[in-house]
């Protein structure tokens, strides 16, 4: 018996040794934030003030504390609006090096997206964008920000408003952010946002005649990005990101659009990852992103499930909290908003059941040898390729692979699938927001779009190839594409 046990132990040790040789255990670890923050660029200071105290682990708020109800920013009453503006004014008035100071708070976003934090035990900068931590990290960020504001005005039920840009009534900069004398104002915004905010591809001349159509277009983008286009958890959240991984495994559907276009249409501060949170509207924008995550989880569909992978759930980040303490919070603490003490007011989801009907004009285009694209290709002008697909296959993902760019650049291209009468229809888009840095930040990433529903909509189910067109909108000459396939 004893020798059998010893043999078994030896065999297990041998397997572990083999696994270590192939580097498997090293890849299966959660990303843990190293609390030591070092500014990536000495001219762009993003790190928070250091804490003299030891970091403590996050404890959820007592369930007996009042539930904070986040409401649409455009529907706030005068008293709620005044309260929020007062809390932000108090935050702005704090000493510059106070961790609650508005400047310090907005820098937290910069620190987590510009390589100021590293993964504990690894020589890799931590970057939460373009990964499965896009939703989770921003949830934590807003959680602490909201509680600090509440503390400043002594209100334990204070709730951040959300920007309800997915409803026609909220598709412009909400009134509370418009007064020049308000603490919620930012002078760098593009004035077009006062009339209309495009969720991607719905830009127009913002006139009384065109606005109803533009708003309808926004609802279609919402339906495509939330319902028909992205059913699986990975495509919704973004690529897996474990300790030791390089950044940008690929962002999820919502991070691309509507998240990206809203940042870019507000413009200036909001359009750069380093400065985005310097505009108070950032917190309302991400409130809505966070709300979409909450809605996604309760939307029926067997693939809409939160990851149970411990590498996802045990990842952790550090933040200054409302008790002037630096705390470490894990992703598993962030899954349920009720446990975090807040909910979103329920408002109608006008995009949930709308449908895009298009008339098919042909699945692929005839091309001769000379016209065929040779990858990799720089996207300085539009690229059209016929892509093979398996007829009758269940679930199809369009993959635009090896997208290579400098992480400092702003790049936006659109993806069209099939040929339809009355103009082409967008199946999805790729957006990379710019970053301020002196050094080049090489990024290689991919875009994945679930086109199952889309193929049905354009009635291309029976075709063994479809035409895919990549159309550069911004910075096409700064991005190279490695290939396009359907898997
Ligand atoms: Cu954002």
PDB file of C-alpha atoms in Angstrom, residues 58 60-70 139 143 146-147 290 294 297 332-346:
ATOM      1  CA  UNK A  58     -12.237  44.845   0.598  1.00  0.00           C
ATOM      2  CA  UNK A  60     -18.745  44.575   1.155  1.00  0.00           C
ATOM      3  CA  UNK A  61     -20.924  47.286   2.713  1.00  0.00           C
ATOM      4  CA  UNK A  62     -23.345  46.041   5.407  1.00  0.00           C
ATOM      5  CA  UNK A  63     -26.559  44.810   3.799  1.00  0.00           C
ATOM      6  CA  UNK A  64     -28.501  47.003   6.232  1.00  0.00           C
ATOM      7  CA  UNK A  65     -27.132  50.220   4.664  1.00  0.00           C
ATOM      8  CA  UNK A  66     -29.501  52.128   2.340  1.00  0.00           C
ATOM      9  CA  UNK A  67     -29.582  50.923  -1.268  1.00  0.00           C
ATOM     10  CA  UNK A  68     -28.223  53.528  -3.682  1.00  0.00           C
ATOM     11  CA  UNK A  69     -30.449  53.867  -6.753  1.00  0.00           C
ATOM     12  CA  UNK A  70     -28.627  55.151  -9.832  1.00  0.00           C
ATOM     13  CA  UNK A 139     -17.462  48.797 -11.769  1.00  0.00           C
ATOM     14  CA  UNK A 143     -18.142  52.078  -6.688  1.00  0.00           C
ATOM     15  CA  UNK A 146     -19.635  57.168  -5.681  1.00  0.00           C
ATOM     16  CA  UNK A 147     -18.992  56.419  -2.011  1.00  0.00           C
ATOM     17  CA  UNK A 290     -22.042  49.174 -15.983  1.00  0.00           C
ATOM     18  CA  UNK A 294     -26.216  44.289 -15.102  1.00  0.00           C
ATOM     19  CA  UNK A 297     -26.782  39.092 -16.924  1.00  0.00           C
ATOM     20  CA  UNK A 332     -15.664  38.030  -7.295  1.00  0.00           C
ATOM     21  CA  UNK A 333     -16.707  40.924  -4.993  1.00  0.00           C
ATOM     22  CA  UNK A 334     -17.961  42.845  -8.009  1.00  0.00           C
ATOM     23  CA  UNK A 335     -20.427  40.485  -9.628  1.00  0.00           C
ATOM     24  CA  UNK A 336     -23.609  41.491  -7.798  1.00  0.00           C
ATOM     25  CA  UNK A 337     -24.457  45.216  -7.635  1.00  0.00           C
ATOM     26  CA  UNK A 338     -26.915  44.633  -4.754  1.00  0.00           C
ATOM     27  CA  UNK A 339     -24.123  43.229  -2.630  1.00  0.00           C
ATOM     28  CA  UNK A 340     -22.216  46.404  -3.452  1.00  0.00           C
ATOM     29  CA  UNK A 341     -25.210  48.403  -2.214  1.00  0.00           C
ATOM     30  CA  UNK A 342     -26.585  49.844  -5.445  1.00  0.00           C
ATOM     31  CA  UNK A 343     -29.042  49.166  -8.265  1.00  0.00           C
ATOM     32  CA  UNK A 344     -30.097  50.882 -11.487  1.00  0.00           C
ATOM     33  CA  UNK A 345     -33.536  52.386 -11.862  1.00  0.00           C
ATOM     34  CA  UNK A 346     -35.429  50.382 -14.467  1.00  0.00           C
TER      35      UNK A 346
END
